[in-house]
Short mmCIF file of C-alpha atoms in Angstrom, two decimals:
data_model
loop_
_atom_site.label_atom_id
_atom_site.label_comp_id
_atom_site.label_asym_id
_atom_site.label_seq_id
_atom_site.Cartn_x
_atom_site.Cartn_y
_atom_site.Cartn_z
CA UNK A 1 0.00 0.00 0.00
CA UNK A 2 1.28 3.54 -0.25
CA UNK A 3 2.43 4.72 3.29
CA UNK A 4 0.47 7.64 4.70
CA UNK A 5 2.59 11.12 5.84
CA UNK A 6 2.70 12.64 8.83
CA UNK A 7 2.84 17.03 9.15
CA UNK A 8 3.57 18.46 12.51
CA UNK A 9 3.46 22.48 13.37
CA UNK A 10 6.98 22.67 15.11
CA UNK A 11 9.65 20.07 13.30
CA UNK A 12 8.81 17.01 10.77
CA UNK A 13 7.64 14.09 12.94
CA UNK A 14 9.13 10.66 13.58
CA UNK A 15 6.84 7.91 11.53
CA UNK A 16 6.54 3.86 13.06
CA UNK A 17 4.27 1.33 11.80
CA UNK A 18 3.40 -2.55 12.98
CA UNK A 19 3.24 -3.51 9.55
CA UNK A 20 5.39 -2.66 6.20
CA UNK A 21 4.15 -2.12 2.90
CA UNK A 22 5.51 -6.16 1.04
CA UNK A 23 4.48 -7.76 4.49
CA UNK A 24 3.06 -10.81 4.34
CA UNK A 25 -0.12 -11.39 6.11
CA UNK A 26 -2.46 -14.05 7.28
CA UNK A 27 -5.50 -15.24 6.05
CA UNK A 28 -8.02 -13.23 8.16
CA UNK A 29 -8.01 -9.37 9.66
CA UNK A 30 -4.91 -7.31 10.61
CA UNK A 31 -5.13 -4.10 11.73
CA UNK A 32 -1.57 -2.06 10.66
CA UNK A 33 -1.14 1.02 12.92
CA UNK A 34 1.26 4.02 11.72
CA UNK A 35 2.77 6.32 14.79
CA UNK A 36 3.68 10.01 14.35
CA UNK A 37 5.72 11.34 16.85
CA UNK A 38 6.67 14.73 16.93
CA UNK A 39 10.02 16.25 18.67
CA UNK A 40 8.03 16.91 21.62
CA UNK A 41 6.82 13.50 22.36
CA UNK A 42 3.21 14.36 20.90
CA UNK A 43 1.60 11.38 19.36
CA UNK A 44 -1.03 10.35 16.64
CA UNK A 45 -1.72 7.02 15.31
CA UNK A 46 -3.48 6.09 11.68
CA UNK A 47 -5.22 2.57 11.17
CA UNK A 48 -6.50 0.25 8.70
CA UNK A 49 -7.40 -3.35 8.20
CA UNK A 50 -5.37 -5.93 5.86
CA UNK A 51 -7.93 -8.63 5.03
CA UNK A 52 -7.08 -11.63 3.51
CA UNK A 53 -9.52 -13.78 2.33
CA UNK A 54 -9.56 -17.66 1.55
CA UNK A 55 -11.74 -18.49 -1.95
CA UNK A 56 -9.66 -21.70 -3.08
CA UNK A 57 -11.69 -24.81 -2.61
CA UNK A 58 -9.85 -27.73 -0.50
CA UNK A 59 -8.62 -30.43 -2.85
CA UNK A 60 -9.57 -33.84 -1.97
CA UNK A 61 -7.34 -37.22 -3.82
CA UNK A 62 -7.67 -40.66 -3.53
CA UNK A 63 -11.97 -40.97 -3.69
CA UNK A 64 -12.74 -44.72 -3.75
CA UNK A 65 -14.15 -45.73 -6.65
CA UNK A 66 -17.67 -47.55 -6.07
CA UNK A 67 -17.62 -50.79 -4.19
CA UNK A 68 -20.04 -53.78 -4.50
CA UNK A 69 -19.67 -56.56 -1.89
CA UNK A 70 -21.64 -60.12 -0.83
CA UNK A 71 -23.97 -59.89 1.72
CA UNK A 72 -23.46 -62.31 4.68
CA UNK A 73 -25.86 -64.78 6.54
CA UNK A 74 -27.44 -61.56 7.87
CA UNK A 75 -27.86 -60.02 5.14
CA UNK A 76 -25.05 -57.31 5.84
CA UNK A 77 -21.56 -56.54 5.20
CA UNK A 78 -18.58 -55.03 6.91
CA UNK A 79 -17.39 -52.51 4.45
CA UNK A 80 -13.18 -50.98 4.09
CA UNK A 81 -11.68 -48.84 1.88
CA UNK A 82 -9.01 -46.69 1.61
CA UNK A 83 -9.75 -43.07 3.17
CA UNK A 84 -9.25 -40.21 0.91
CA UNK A 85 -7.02 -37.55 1.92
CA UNK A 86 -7.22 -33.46 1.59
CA UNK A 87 -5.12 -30.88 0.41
CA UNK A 88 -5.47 -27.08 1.04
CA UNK A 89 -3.94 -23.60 0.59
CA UNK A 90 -4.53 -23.22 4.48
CA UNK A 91 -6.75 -25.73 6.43
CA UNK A 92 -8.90 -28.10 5.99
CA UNK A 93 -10.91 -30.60 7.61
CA UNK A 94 -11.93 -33.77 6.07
CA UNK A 95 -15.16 -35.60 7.41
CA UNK A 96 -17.32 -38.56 6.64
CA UNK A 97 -21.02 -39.31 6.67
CA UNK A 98 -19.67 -43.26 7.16
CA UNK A 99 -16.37 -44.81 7.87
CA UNK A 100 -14.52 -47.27 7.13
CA UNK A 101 -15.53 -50.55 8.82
CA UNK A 102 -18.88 -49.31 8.98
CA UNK A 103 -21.91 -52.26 8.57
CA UNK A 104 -23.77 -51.63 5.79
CA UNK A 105 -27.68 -53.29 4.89
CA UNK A 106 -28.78 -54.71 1.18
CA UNK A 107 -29.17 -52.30 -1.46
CA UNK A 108 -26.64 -49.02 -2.40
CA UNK A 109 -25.78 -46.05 0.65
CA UNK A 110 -23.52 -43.26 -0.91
CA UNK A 111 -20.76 -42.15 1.16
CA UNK A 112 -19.66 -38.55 1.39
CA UNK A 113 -16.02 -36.97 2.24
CA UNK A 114 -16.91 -33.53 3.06
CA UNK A 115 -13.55 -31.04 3.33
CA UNK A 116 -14.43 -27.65 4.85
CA UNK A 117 -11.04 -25.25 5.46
CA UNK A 118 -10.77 -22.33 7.34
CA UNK A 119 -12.05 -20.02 5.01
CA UNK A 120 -15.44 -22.21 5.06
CA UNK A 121 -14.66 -23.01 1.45
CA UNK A 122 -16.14 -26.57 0.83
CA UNK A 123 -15.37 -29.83 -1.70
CA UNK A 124 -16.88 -33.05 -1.80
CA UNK A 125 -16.20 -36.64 -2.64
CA UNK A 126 -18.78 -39.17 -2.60
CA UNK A 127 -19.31 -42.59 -3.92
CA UNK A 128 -21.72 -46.00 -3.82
CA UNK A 129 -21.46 -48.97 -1.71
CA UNK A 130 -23.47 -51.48 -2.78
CA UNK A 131 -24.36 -54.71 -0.86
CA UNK A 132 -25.96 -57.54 -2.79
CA UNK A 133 -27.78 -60.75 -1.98
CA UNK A 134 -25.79 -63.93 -3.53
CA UNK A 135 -27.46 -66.34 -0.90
CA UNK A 136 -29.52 -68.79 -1.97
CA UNK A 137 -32.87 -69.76 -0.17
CA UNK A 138 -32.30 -72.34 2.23
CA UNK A 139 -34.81 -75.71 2.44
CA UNK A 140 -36.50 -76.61 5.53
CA UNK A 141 -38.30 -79.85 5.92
CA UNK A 142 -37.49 -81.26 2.45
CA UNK A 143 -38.72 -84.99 1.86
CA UNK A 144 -37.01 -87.78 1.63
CA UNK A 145 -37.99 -90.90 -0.28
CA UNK A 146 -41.47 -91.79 -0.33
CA UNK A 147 -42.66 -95.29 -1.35
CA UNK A 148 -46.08 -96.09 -1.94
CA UNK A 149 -47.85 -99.32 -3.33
CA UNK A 150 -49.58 -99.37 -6.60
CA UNK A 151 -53.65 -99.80 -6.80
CA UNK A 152 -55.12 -101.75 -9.15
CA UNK A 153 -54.62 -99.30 -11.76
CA UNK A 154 -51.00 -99.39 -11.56
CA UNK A 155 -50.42 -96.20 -9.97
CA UNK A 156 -50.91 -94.53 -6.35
CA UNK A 157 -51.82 -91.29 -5.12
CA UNK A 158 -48.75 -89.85 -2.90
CA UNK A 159 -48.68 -87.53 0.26
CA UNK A 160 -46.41 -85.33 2.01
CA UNK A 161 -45.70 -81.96 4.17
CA UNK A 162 -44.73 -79.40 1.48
CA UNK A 163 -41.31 -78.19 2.56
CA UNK A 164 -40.71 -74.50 3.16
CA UNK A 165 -38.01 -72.07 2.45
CA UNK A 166 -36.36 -69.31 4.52
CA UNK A 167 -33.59 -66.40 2.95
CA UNK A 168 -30.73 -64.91 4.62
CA UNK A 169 -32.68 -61.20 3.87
CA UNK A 170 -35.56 -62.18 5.25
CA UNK A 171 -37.83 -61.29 1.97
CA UNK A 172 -40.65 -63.62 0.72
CA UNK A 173 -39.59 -66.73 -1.27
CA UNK A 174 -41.56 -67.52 -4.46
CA UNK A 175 -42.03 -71.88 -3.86
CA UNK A 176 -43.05 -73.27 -7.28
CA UNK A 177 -43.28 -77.79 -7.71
CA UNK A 178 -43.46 -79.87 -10.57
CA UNK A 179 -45.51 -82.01 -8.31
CA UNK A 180 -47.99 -81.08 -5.15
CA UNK A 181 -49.42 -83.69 -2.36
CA UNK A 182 -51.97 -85.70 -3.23
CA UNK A 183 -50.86 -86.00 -6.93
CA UNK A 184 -51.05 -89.67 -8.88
CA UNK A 185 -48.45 -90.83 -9.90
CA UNK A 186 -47.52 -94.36 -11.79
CA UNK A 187 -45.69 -97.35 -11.03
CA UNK A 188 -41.79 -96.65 -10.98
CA UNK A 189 -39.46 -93.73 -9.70
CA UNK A 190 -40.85 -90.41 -10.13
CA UNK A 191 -38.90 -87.10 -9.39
CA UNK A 192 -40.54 -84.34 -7.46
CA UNK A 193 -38.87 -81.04 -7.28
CA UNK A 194 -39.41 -77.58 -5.56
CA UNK A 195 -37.88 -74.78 -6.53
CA UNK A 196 -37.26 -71.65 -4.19
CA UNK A 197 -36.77 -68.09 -5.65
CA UNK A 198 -36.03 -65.08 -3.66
CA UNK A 199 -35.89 -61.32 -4.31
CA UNK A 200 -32.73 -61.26 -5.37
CA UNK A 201 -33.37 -63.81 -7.79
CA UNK A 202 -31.18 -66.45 -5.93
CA UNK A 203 -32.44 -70.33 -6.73
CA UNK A 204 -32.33 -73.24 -4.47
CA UNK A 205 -34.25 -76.43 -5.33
CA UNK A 206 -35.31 -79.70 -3.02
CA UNK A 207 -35.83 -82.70 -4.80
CA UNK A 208 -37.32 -86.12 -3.96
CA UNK A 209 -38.30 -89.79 -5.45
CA UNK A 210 -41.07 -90.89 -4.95
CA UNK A 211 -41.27 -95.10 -5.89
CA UNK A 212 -44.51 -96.58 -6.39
CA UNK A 213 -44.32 -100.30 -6.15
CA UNK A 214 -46.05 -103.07 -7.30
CA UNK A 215 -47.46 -105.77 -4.52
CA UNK A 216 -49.99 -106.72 -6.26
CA UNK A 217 -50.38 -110.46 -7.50
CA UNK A 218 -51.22 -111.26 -10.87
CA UNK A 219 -54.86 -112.17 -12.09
CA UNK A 220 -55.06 -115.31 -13.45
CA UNK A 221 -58.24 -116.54 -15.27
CA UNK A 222 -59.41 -119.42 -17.45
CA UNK A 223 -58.83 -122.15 -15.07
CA UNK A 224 -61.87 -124.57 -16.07
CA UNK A 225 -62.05 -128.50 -15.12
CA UNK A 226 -61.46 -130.46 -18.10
CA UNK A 227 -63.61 -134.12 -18.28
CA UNK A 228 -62.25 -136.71 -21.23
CA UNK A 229 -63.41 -139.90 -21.57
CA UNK A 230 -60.85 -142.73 -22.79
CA UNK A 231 -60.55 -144.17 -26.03
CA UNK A 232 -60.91 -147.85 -26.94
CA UNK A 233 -58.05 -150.57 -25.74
CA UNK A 234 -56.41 -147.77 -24.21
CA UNK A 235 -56.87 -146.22 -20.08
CA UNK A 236 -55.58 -143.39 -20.52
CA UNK A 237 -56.08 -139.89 -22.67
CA UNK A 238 -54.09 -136.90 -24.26
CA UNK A 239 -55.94 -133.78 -23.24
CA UNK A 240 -55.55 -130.44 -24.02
CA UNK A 241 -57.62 -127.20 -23.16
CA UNK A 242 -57.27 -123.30 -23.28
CA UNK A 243 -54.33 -121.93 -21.25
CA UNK A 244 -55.37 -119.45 -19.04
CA UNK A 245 -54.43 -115.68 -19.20
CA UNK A 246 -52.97 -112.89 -17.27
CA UNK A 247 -53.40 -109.62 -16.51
CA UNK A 248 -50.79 -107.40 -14.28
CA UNK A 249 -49.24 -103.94 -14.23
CA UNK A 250 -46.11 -105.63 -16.54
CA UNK A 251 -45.55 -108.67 -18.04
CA UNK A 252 -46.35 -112.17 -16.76
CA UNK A 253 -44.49 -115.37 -16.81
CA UNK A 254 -46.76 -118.19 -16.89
CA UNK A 255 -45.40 -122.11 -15.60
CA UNK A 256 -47.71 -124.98 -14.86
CA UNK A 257 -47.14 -128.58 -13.71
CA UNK A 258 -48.79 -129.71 -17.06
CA UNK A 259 -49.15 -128.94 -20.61
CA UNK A 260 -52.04 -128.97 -22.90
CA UNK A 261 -51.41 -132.30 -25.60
CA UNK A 262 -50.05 -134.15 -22.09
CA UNK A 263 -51.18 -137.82 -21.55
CA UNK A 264 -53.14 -138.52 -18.21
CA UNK A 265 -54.39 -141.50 -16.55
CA UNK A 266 -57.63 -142.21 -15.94
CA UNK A 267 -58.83 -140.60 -12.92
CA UNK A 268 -58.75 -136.87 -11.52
CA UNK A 269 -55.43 -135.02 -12.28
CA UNK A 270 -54.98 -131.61 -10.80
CA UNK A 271 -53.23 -128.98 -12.94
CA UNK A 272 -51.84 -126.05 -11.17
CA UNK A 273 -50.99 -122.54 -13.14
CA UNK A 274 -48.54 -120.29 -11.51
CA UNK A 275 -48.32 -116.67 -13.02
CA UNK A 276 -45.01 -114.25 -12.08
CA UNK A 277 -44.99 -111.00 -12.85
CA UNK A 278 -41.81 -108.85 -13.07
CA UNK A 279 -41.64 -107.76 -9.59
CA UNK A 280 -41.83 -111.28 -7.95
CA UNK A 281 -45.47 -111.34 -7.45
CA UNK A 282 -47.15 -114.55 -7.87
CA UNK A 283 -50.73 -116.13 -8.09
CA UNK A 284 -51.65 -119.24 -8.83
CA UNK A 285 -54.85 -120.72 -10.40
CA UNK A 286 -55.66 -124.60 -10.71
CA UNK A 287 -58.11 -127.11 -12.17
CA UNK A 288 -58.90 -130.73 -12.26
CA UNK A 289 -58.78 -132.90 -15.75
CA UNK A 290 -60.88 -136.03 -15.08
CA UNK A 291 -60.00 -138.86 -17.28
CA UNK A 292 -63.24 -141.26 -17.15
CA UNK A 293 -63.23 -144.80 -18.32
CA UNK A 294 -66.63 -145.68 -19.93
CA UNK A 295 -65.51 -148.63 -21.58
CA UNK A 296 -67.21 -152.37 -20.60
CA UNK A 297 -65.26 -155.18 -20.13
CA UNK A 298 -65.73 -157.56 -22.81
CA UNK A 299 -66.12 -161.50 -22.39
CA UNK A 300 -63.72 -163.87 -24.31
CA UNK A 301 -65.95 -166.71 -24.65
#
């Protein structure tokens, strides 16, 4: 600045000040005094104010870029990262709205640096952290192997408690089945599977057999008595009749103790039929075949 001058009625007076023109100052208010004093020890003083003032913005480095973690069995996450740090012509303070190790819930928080400096000058440095469900649902109750016997139409109806799902996030789960209790279902292995879907979009699935057996015996039928009568010179007969049929969930194998074409004697044969089917169940079904002798003796002479 250009230095003020001092006039005094007797002699030229003696100028002081706390401050020199090229001083450097502060940022704030400083008040620079100038002191006349004449020969005789009179004095006067002249003041102003230097004010500095602080208009650069604090510089923050180092901003995390945006961070996406796994949620754990509570659906949360601990959450680091590197702090940021500040830089400043003065001063400047550097705060967060969360820190590092903070817990964070599902979904996306932004996190703000805020650097204020002395001169209230302000920047700001934010970015997401993003928590996201990767859990699956987990199955409660699912069934295990359920075995039923076949009715006479070769399948079964088949029951069970519907299992239920739970999620780490505690959101609904979507339960879809290819099969529900009380279904029919035929002879054999047959899959059932439920499926479990939560908000996320995470899929678990519970699967089960369930085996419907056959324990039913075959039905045999055709099994009539068969009555011959002998031919002449002879006491015996070959016979032959219908073999009787079958009727089971798969196929049969049919035995019996005697063929049709077989000789028998005369008197009362029985003939038993024994019908297997593929699963080791058996029946049997049996009939007589009465060889009758109608013949008179005849005299010689």
């Amino acid at each position: 600045w250009t230095q003020p001058t001092a006039a005094d009625n007797c002699n030229t007076p003696i100028l002081s000040s706390t401050k020199n023109p090229g001083a450097l100052f502060d940022v704030g208010t400083t008040v620079v005094t100038y002191t006349a004093t004449d020969a005789s020890g009179n004095i006067s003083t002249c003041s102003f104010n230097v004010i500095v003032e602080d208009n650069t913005d604090p510089v923050i480095s180092g901003c995390p870029a945006n961070i996406t973690v796994n949620a754990n069995a509570s659906c949360q996450a601990t959450v680091n990262w590197a702090v940021p740090t500040v830089s400043d012509n003065c001063e400047a303070t550097l705060t967060p709205t969360k820190p590092p190790g903070t817990v964070f819930g599902l979904g996306t928080t932004v996190v703000t640096y805020t650097a204020i400096d002395d001169g209230g000058n302000t920047a700001i440095c934010s970015f997401n952290v993003t928590v996201q469900d990767v859990t699956s649902p987990v199955f409660n109750n699912c069934p295990s192997t359920i075995t039923v016997s076949a009715n006479a139409s070769c399948e079964a109806v088949a029951n069970w408690t519907a299992p239920t799902a739970s999620d780490n996030c505690g959101g609904s789960v979507n339960l879809t089945s290819t099969k529900s209790p009380g279904s029919v279902f035929p002879l054999g292995s047959s899959t059932v599977s439920y499926t479990a879907t939560d908000l996320a979009g995470n899929v678990s699935t519970c699967s089960f057999a369930v085996v419907v057996e056959d324990h039913t015996p075959p039905q045999i039928s055709g099994c009539t008595d068969v009555v011959v009568s002998v031919g002449g010179g002879a006491c015996e007969a070959r016979v032959s009749w219908p073999a009787p049929t079958s009727a089971d969930c798969g196929s049969v194998a049919m035995t019996s103790s005697y063929n049709p074409g077989d000789v028998f004697s005369v008197g009362t044969t029985e003939v038993i039929y024994t019908a297997t089917d593929n699963n080791g169940n058996t029946s049997t079904c049996s009939f007589n075949v009465i060889v009758e002798d109608k013949i008179a003796p005849l005299f010689n002479n």
